[in-house]
Amino acid sequence: MTALKRLFGEGFRVFFLAAGLFAVLAMAVWQLYLTIQALGGVMQLPTAAPPQLWHAHEMIFGYASAALGGFLLTAVPNWTGAKSAPHLFIAVVAGFWLAGRIAVLASGSLPPVLVAVADLSFVPVLAAKLLAQLLKRPKPQQLIILAILTVYWIANLLVHLEWIGLTSDTVWSGLRGGLLTLAAMIMVLGGRVTPGFTRNAMVQSGREDRLPWNPMPLAGFSIAAAITLPLGYLLGLPEGLLGLLALVAGAAGLIRVVLWRGLWTRDKPILWSLHLSYAINAAGLVALGLANLGQGSEIAALHLLGIGGVGGMTLAVMSRASLGHTGRALVAPGPVALAYALVPLAALARFAGSAIPSLYTPGVLTAGALWLLAFLLYVVALWQVFWGPRQPRKPAGRPPA
């Protein structure tokens, strides 16, 4: 099998590589723009929307959609026993994703309807395949993923409707709704894999007590509030109500992560990265709730969610899945473990940049530099994993990472 055919042979390969490369390239453009601005210069981007909107949109609907696509194309067949997507489908849907990125970047010279069609095509094609796989063994807790994915697509649609000129005030609600849909996805999927992977590692190490506790009533409470929150933004609910929803979702998420015995994972980066990013996501929801109630910066809270929550969790999941599904030991390579630590630092720097006006420029530039380094380390360290053959299975008795 050629390396190119192998790349499109499994969803995680092409999409996790694309997510990493895009995280580097898109942030490099944004960093260059900010640096030139800080030096008093002017940089023009070929986008129809202002550069800050391009940056926000492409992090939420560009980078994150690639990470989601790779995860769902890999996880759903495992959940249901359905046949994995064939090479051709993966190549075609990856082409839809790439067409969206090119169209949004070049939107200044393209008809806005064409840009919208190019960017909005990826998720429905992906969702149709996932629906077919999920219906093989339908379960409500898995079908809810498609409902969240639908809200995510609607949020992007609202952005494009304003860019087309059909609405006048839906860009920011769409961007916030999209980001908070990703935060809700972390509450659902992160709340499933983090305690599950931790429990498995503990049991395999011989530990039989004080395992992660994940009470379903608390999980349902946190997930319900988290899913309702982006809907509230898209529907234009009052800020006070949105603040209460965010506080409930975030506080419940923080209680959940405390019950998962995260301290046990302190010498296992492949695990603590999941715990830490889930906790930051929950803390970001709390910060957003407080901001909506008049306490703190909303922009700071949104970046805590976007960088530390979404960025951290996707990096942790993409690296773990790539190693595991290619037969490699579940041990984060040194550069990837360093990347796990850099992303929360980037979130902290960006939070400080918004929360403390005097730190805005150094905070934003530092955050961008840390993000760039983290994802560059990820791409370089796992390059051969994405392109190379699957490794032989390890003996069953080998201790876990």
Coordinates of C-alpha atoms in Angstrom, one line a residue:
M1 CA 0.0 0.0 0.0
T2 CA 1.4 3.4 -0.9
A3 CA 1.8 6.1 1.7
L4 CA -0.9 8.3 0.0
K5 CA -3.4 5.5 -0.1
R6 CA -2.7 4.7 3.5
L7 CA -3.3 8.3 4.5
F8 CA -6.8 8.1 3.1
G9 CA -7.3 4.6 4.4
E10 CA -8.5 5.6 7.9
G11 CA -10.2 8.8 8.9
F12 CA -7.9 9.8 11.7
R13 CA -4.8 9.8 9.5
V14 CA -5.7 12.5 7.0
F15 CA -7.9 14.6 9.3
F16 CA -5.6 14.6 12.3
L17 CA -2.7 15.5 10.1
A18 CA -4.8 18.2 8.4
A19 CA -5.9 19.6 11.7
G20 CA -2.3 19.8 12.9
L21 CA -1.0 21.4 9.7
F22 CA -3.9 23.9 9.6
A23 CA -3.4 24.7 13.3
V24 CA 0.1 25.8 12.4
L25 CA -0.5 27.5 9.1
A26 CA -3.6 29.4 10.2
M27 CA -2.0 30.6 13.4
A28 CA 1.1 31.6 11.6
V29 CA -0.9 33.9 9.4
W30 CA -2.7 35.3 12.4
Q31 CA 0.6 35.9 14.3
L32 CA 2.1 37.6 11.3
Y33 CA -0.9 39.9 11.0
L34 CA -0.8 40.7 14.7
T35 CA 2.9 41.3 14.7
I36 CA 2.7 43.7 11.8
Q37 CA -0.2 45.5 13.4
A38 CA 1.8 45.8 16.7
L39 CA 4.7 47.3 14.8
G40 CA 2.4 49.9 13.2
G41 CA 2.2 48.3 9.8
V42 CA -0.7 47.1 7.7
M43 CA -1.3 43.6 6.4
Q44 CA -4.1 42.8 4.0
L45 CA -5.6 39.3 4.0
P46 CA -7.5 38.0 0.9
T47 CA -10.7 37.6 3.0
A48 CA -14.0 39.4 2.7
A49 CA -14.4 39.4 6.5
P50 CA -12.1 41.4 8.8
P51 CA -9.0 39.3 9.8
Q52 CA -10.2 38.8 13.4
L53 CA -13.4 37.2 12.1
W54 CA -11.5 35.0 9.7
H55 CA -9.3 33.9 12.6
A56 CA -12.2 33.1 14.9
H57 CA -14.2 31.3 12.2
E58 CA -11.3 29.2 11.0
M59 CA -10.3 28.0 14.5
I60 CA -13.9 27.1 15.3
F61 CA -15.1 25.7 12.0
G62 CA -11.8 24.9 10.2
Y63 CA -9.4 23.4 12.7
A64 CA -12.0 21.9 15.0
S65 CA -14.1 20.4 12.2
A66 CA -11.0 18.5 11.0
A67 CA -10.4 17.2 14.5
L68 CA -14.1 16.2 14.8
G69 CA -14.1 14.5 11.4
G70 CA -11.1 12.4 12.2
F71 CA -12.4 11.4 15.6
L72 CA -15.9 10.5 14.5
L73 CA -14.9 8.6 11.4
T74 CA -12.6 6.5 13.6
A75 CA -14.8 6.1 16.7
V76 CA -18.3 5.5 15.3
P77 CA -17.4 2.3 13.5
N78 CA -15.8 1.0 16.7
W79 CA -19.0 1.9 18.7
T80 CA -21.4 0.3 16.2
G81 CA -19.4 -2.5 14.5
A82 CA -20.2 -0.8 11.1
K83 CA -17.8 -0.9 8.3
S84 CA -15.3 1.9 8.2
A85 CA -15.6 4.6 5.5
P86 CA -13.8 3.6 2.3
H87 CA -10.7 5.3 0.9
L88 CA -12.7 7.2 -1.7
F89 CA -15.2 8.6 0.7
I90 CA -12.4 9.8 3.1
A91 CA -10.6 11.4 0.2
V92 CA -13.8 13.2 -1.0
V93 CA -14.9 14.4 2.4
A94 CA -11.3 15.7 3.0
G95 CA -11.6 17.5 -0.2
F96 CA -14.8 19.2 0.9
W97 CA -13.0 20.3 4.1
L98 CA -10.1 21.7 2.2
A99 CA -12.3 23.5 -0.3
G100 CA -14.0 25.2 2.6
R101 CA -10.7 26.5 4.0
I102 CA -9.5 27.8 0.6
A103 CA -12.9 29.4 -0.1
V104 CA -13.0 31.3 3.2
L105 CA -9.4 32.5 2.9
A106 CA -10.0 33.7 -0.7
S107 CA -13.5 35.0 0.1
G108 CA -12.5 38.6 -0.9
S109 CA -12.5 37.6 -4.5
L110 CA -15.3 35.0 -4.5
P111 CA -19.1 35.3 -4.5
P112 CA -20.2 34.9 -0.8
V113 CA -22.8 32.2 -1.8
L114 CA -20.0 30.1 -3.3
V115 CA -18.0 30.5 -0.2
A116 CA -20.9 29.5 2.0
V117 CA -21.6 26.4 -0.2
A118 CA -18.0 25.3 -0.1
D119 CA -17.6 25.8 3.6
L120 CA -21.0 24.3 4.6
S121 CA -20.8 21.1 2.5
F122 CA -18.3 19.2 4.7
V123 CA -20.4 18.6 7.9
P124 CA -23.6 17.3 6.1
V125 CA -21.6 14.9 4.0
L126 CA -19.7 13.7 7.1
A127 CA -23.0 13.5 9.1
A128 CA -24.7 11.4 6.5
K129 CA -22.0 8.8 6.6
L130 CA -22.0 8.8 10.4
L131 CA -25.8 8.4 10.5
A132 CA -25.6 5.4 8.3
Q133 CA -23.0 3.9 10.6
L134 CA -24.9 4.8 13.8
L135 CA -28.2 3.3 12.6
K136 CA -26.5 -0.1 12.4
R137 CA -26.6 -0.2 16.2
P138 CA -28.5 2.9 17.3
K139 CA -28.1 4.2 20.9
P140 CA -29.5 7.5 22.1
Q141 CA -26.2 8.5 23.8
Q142 CA -24.5 8.1 20.4
L143 CA -27.2 9.7 18.2
I144 CA -27.0 12.8 20.3
I145 CA -23.6 13.4 18.7
L146 CA -25.4 14.0 15.4
A147 CA -27.7 16.5 17.1
I148 CA -24.8 18.4 18.4
L149 CA -23.1 18.3 15.0
T150 CA -26.3 19.7 13.5
V151 CA -26.2 22.7 15.9
Y152 CA -22.6 23.2 15.0
W153 CA -23.5 23.4 11.3
I154 CA -26.4 25.8 12.0
A155 CA -24.0 28.1 13.9
N156 CA -21.7 28.2 10.9
L157 CA -24.7 28.8 8.6
L158 CA -25.6 31.9 10.7
V159 CA -22.1 33.3 10.1
H160 CA -22.4 32.8 6.4
L161 CA -25.9 34.3 6.3
E162 CA -24.6 37.6 7.5
W163 CA -21.6 37.4 5.2
I164 CA -24.0 36.9 2.3
G165 CA -26.1 39.8 3.4
L166 CA -29.3 38.0 4.4
T167 CA -29.0 38.9 8.1
S168 CA -27.4 41.8 9.9
D169 CA -26.4 40.4 13.3
T170 CA -25.7 36.7 13.3
V171 CA -21.9 36.4 12.9
W172 CA -21.1 36.8 16.5
S173 CA -23.9 34.6 17.7
G174 CA -22.9 31.9 15.2
L175 CA -19.2 32.1 16.3
R176 CA -20.2 31.8 20.0
G177 CA -22.7 29.1 19.2
G178 CA -20.1 27.1 17.3
L179 CA -17.5 27.4 20.0
L180 CA -19.9 26.4 22.7
T181 CA -21.1 23.5 20.6
L182 CA -17.5 22.2 20.7
A183 CA -17.4 22.8 24.5
A184 CA -20.6 20.7 24.7
M185 CA -19.0 18.0 22.6
I186 CA -16.1 17.9 25.1
M187 CA -18.6 17.5 27.9
V188 CA -20.1 14.5 26.1
L189 CA -17.2 12.8 24.5
G190 CA -14.5 14.0 26.9
G191 CA -16.7 13.0 29.8
R192 CA -16.8 9.5 28.3
V193 CA -13.3 8.8 27.3
T194 CA -11.4 10.5 30.1
P195 CA -12.7 8.4 33.0
G196 CA -13.0 5.4 30.8
F197 CA -9.3 5.5 29.7
T198 CA -8.2 6.3 33.2
R199 CA -10.2 3.4 34.7
N200 CA -8.7 1.0 32.1
A201 CA -5.2 2.1 32.8
M202 CA -5.8 1.7 36.6
V203 CA -7.2 -1.8 36.3
Q204 CA -4.4 -2.9 34.0
S205 CA -1.9 -1.7 36.5
G206 CA -3.5 -3.8 39.2
R207 CA -5.5 -1.1 41.0
E208 CA -8.9 -2.4 42.1
D209 CA -10.2 0.4 44.3
R210 CA -10.6 4.2 44.2
L211 CA -11.3 4.0 40.5
P212 CA -12.8 7.0 38.6
W213 CA -16.3 7.7 39.6
N214 CA -18.6 9.0 36.9
P215 CA -22.2 9.2 38.3
M216 CA -24.7 9.3 35.5
P217 CA -27.1 11.9 37.1
L218 CA -24.3 14.4 37.4
A219 CA -23.1 13.6 33.8
G220 CA -26.6 14.1 32.5
F221 CA -27.0 17.4 34.3
S222 CA -23.7 18.8 33.0
I223 CA -24.3 17.6 29.5
A224 CA -27.9 19.0 29.3
A225 CA -26.8 22.4 30.5
A226 CA -23.8 22.4 28.1
I227 CA -25.9 21.4 25.1
T228 CA -28.6 24.0 25.9
L229 CA -26.0 26.8 26.1
P230 CA -25.1 27.1 22.4
L231 CA -28.8 26.8 21.5
G232 CA -29.4 29.7 23.8
Y233 CA -26.8 31.8 22.0
L234 CA -28.3 30.9 18.6
L235 CA -31.8 31.8 19.8
G236 CA -30.7 35.0 21.4
L237 CA -31.7 34.2 25.0
P238 CA -31.0 36.9 27.7
E239 CA -27.4 37.2 28.9
G240 CA -28.4 36.4 32.5
L241 CA -30.0 33.1 31.5
L242 CA -27.0 32.2 29.4
G243 CA -24.7 33.0 32.3
L244 CA -26.6 30.7 34.6
L245 CA -26.5 27.9 32.1
A246 CA -22.8 28.3 31.6
L247 CA -22.2 28.4 35.4
V248 CA -24.2 25.2 35.9
A249 CA -22.5 23.3 33.0
G250 CA -19.0 24.4 34.1
A251 CA -19.5 23.8 37.8
A252 CA -20.9 20.3 37.2
G253 CA -18.0 19.6 34.8
L254 CA -15.5 20.6 37.5
I255 CA -17.2 18.3 40.0
R256 CA -17.1 15.5 37.5
V257 CA -13.4 15.8 36.7
V258 CA -12.5 15.9 40.5
L259 CA -14.2 12.5 40.8
W260 CA -12.0 10.9 38.0
R261 CA -8.8 10.6 40.1
G262 CA -6.7 12.7 37.9
L263 CA -3.8 12.9 40.3
W264 CA -3.1 9.2 39.6
T265 CA -2.3 10.2 36.0
R266 CA 0.4 12.8 36.9
D267 CA 3.2 10.7 35.4
K268 CA 1.2 9.7 32.3
P269 CA 0.9 12.6 29.9
I270 CA -1.4 10.6 27.5
L271 CA -4.0 10.6 30.4
W272 CA -3.4 13.8 32.3
S273 CA -3.8 15.8 29.1
L274 CA -7.4 14.6 28.9
H275 CA -8.1 15.5 32.6
L276 CA -6.5 18.9 32.3
S277 CA -8.2 20.0 29.1
Y278 CA -11.6 18.8 30.3
A279 CA -11.1 20.8 33.5
I280 CA -10.0 23.9 31.5
N281 CA -13.1 23.5 29.3
A282 CA -15.3 23.5 32.4
A283 CA -13.4 26.4 34.0
G284 CA -14.0 28.3 30.7
L285 CA -17.7 27.8 31.0
V286 CA -17.6 29.1 34.6
A287 CA -15.7 32.1 33.4
L288 CA -18.1 32.7 30.6
G289 CA -21.0 32.4 33.0
L290 CA -19.5 35.0 35.3
A291 CA -18.8 37.3 32.3
N292 CA -22.4 37.1 31.2
L293 CA -23.4 38.1 34.8
G294 CA -21.1 41.1 34.7
Q295 CA -18.0 39.6 36.3
G296 CA -14.9 39.4 34.1
S297 CA -14.1 39.4 30.4
E298 CA -16.2 37.4 27.9
I299 CA -13.4 37.4 25.3
A300 CA -11.0 36.0 28.0
A301 CA -13.5 33.2 28.8
L302 CA -14.1 32.3 25.2
H303 CA -10.3 32.0 24.5
L304 CA -10.0 29.8 27.6
L305 CA -12.6 27.6 26.1
G306 CA -11.1 27.7 22.6
I307 CA -7.4 27.2 23.4
G308 CA -7.4 25.3 26.6
G309 CA -10.6 23.4 26.2
V310 CA -11.0 22.7 22.5
G311 CA -7.3 23.0 21.6
G312 CA -6.1 20.9 24.6
M313 CA -8.7 18.1 24.3
T314 CA -8.4 17.7 20.5
L315 CA -4.6 17.6 20.8
A316 CA -4.9 14.9 23.5
V317 CA -7.4 12.8 21.7
M318 CA -5.8 13.1 18.2
S319 CA -2.4 12.0 19.5
R320 CA -3.8 9.1 21.6
A321 CA -6.0 7.8 18.8
S322 CA -3.3 8.1 16.2
L323 CA -0.9 6.1 18.4
G324 CA -3.5 3.5 19.5
H325 CA -5.0 2.9 16.0
T326 CA -1.6 2.3 14.4
G327 CA -0.6 -0.3 16.9
R328 CA 1.8 1.8 18.9
A329 CA 2.2 2.0 22.6
L330 CA -0.1 4.5 24.4
V331 CA 2.9 6.6 25.5
A332 CA 3.1 10.2 24.4
P333 CA 6.4 10.9 22.6
G334 CA 8.4 13.6 24.4
P335 CA 7.6 16.4 22.0
V336 CA 3.9 15.6 22.2
A337 CA 4.0 15.5 26.0
L338 CA 5.6 19.0 25.8
A339 CA 2.9 20.1 23.4
Y340 CA 0.3 19.0 26.0
A341 CA 1.8 21.4 28.5
L342 CA 2.2 24.3 26.1
V343 CA -1.4 24.5 25.1
P344 CA -2.7 25.3 28.6
L345 CA 0.1 27.9 28.9
A346 CA -1.2 29.4 25.7
A347 CA -4.7 29.5 27.1
L348 CA -3.4 31.2 30.3
A349 CA -1.5 33.8 28.3
R350 CA -4.4 34.6 26.1
F351 CA -6.8 34.8 29.1
A352 CA -4.4 37.3 30.7
G353 CA -4.2 39.3 27.5
S354 CA -7.9 39.9 27.5
A355 CA -8.5 40.1 31.3
I356 CA -5.7 42.6 31.8
P357 CA -5.7 45.4 29.1
S358 CA -2.0 46.3 29.6
L359 CA -1.0 42.7 28.8
Y360 CA -3.1 42.4 25.6
T361 CA -0.3 42.5 23.0
P362 CA 2.3 40.4 24.8
G363 CA -0.4 38.0 26.0
V364 CA -1.9 37.5 22.5
L365 CA 1.5 37.1 20.8
T366 CA 2.8 34.7 23.5
A367 CA -0.3 32.6 23.3
G368 CA 0.0 32.4 19.5
A369 CA 3.7 31.4 19.7
L370 CA 3.0 28.7 22.3
W371 CA 0.1 27.3 20.2
L372 CA 2.4 27.3 17.1
L373 CA 5.1 25.4 18.9
A374 CA 2.7 22.9 20.4
F375 CA 1.2 21.9 17.1
L376 CA 4.5 22.0 15.2
L377 CA 5.8 19.5 17.8
Y378 CA 2.6 17.4 17.3
V379 CA 2.9 17.3 13.5
V380 CA 6.7 16.6 13.5
A381 CA 6.5 13.9 16.2
L382 CA 3.6 12.0 14.6
W383 CA 4.4 12.6 11.0
Q384 CA 5.4 8.9 10.4
V385 CA 2.5 7.7 12.4
F386 CA 0.0 9.4 9.9
W387 CA 1.9 8.1 6.8
G388 CA 3.4 4.9 8.0
P389 CA 2.0 1.3 8.3
R390 CA 0.3 0.0 11.3
Q391 CA 2.7 -1.6 13.8
P392 CA 2.3 -5.2 15.0
R393 CA 0.1 -5.6 18.1
K394 CA 1.9 -5.6 21.4
P395 CA 1.7 -8.7 23.6
A396 CA -1.4 -8.7 25.7
G397 CA 0.4 -8.8 29.0
R398 CA 2.5 -5.7 28.5
P399 CA 1.8 -3.0 31.2
P400 CA -0.1 0.1 29.9
A401 CA 1.3 3.6 29.5

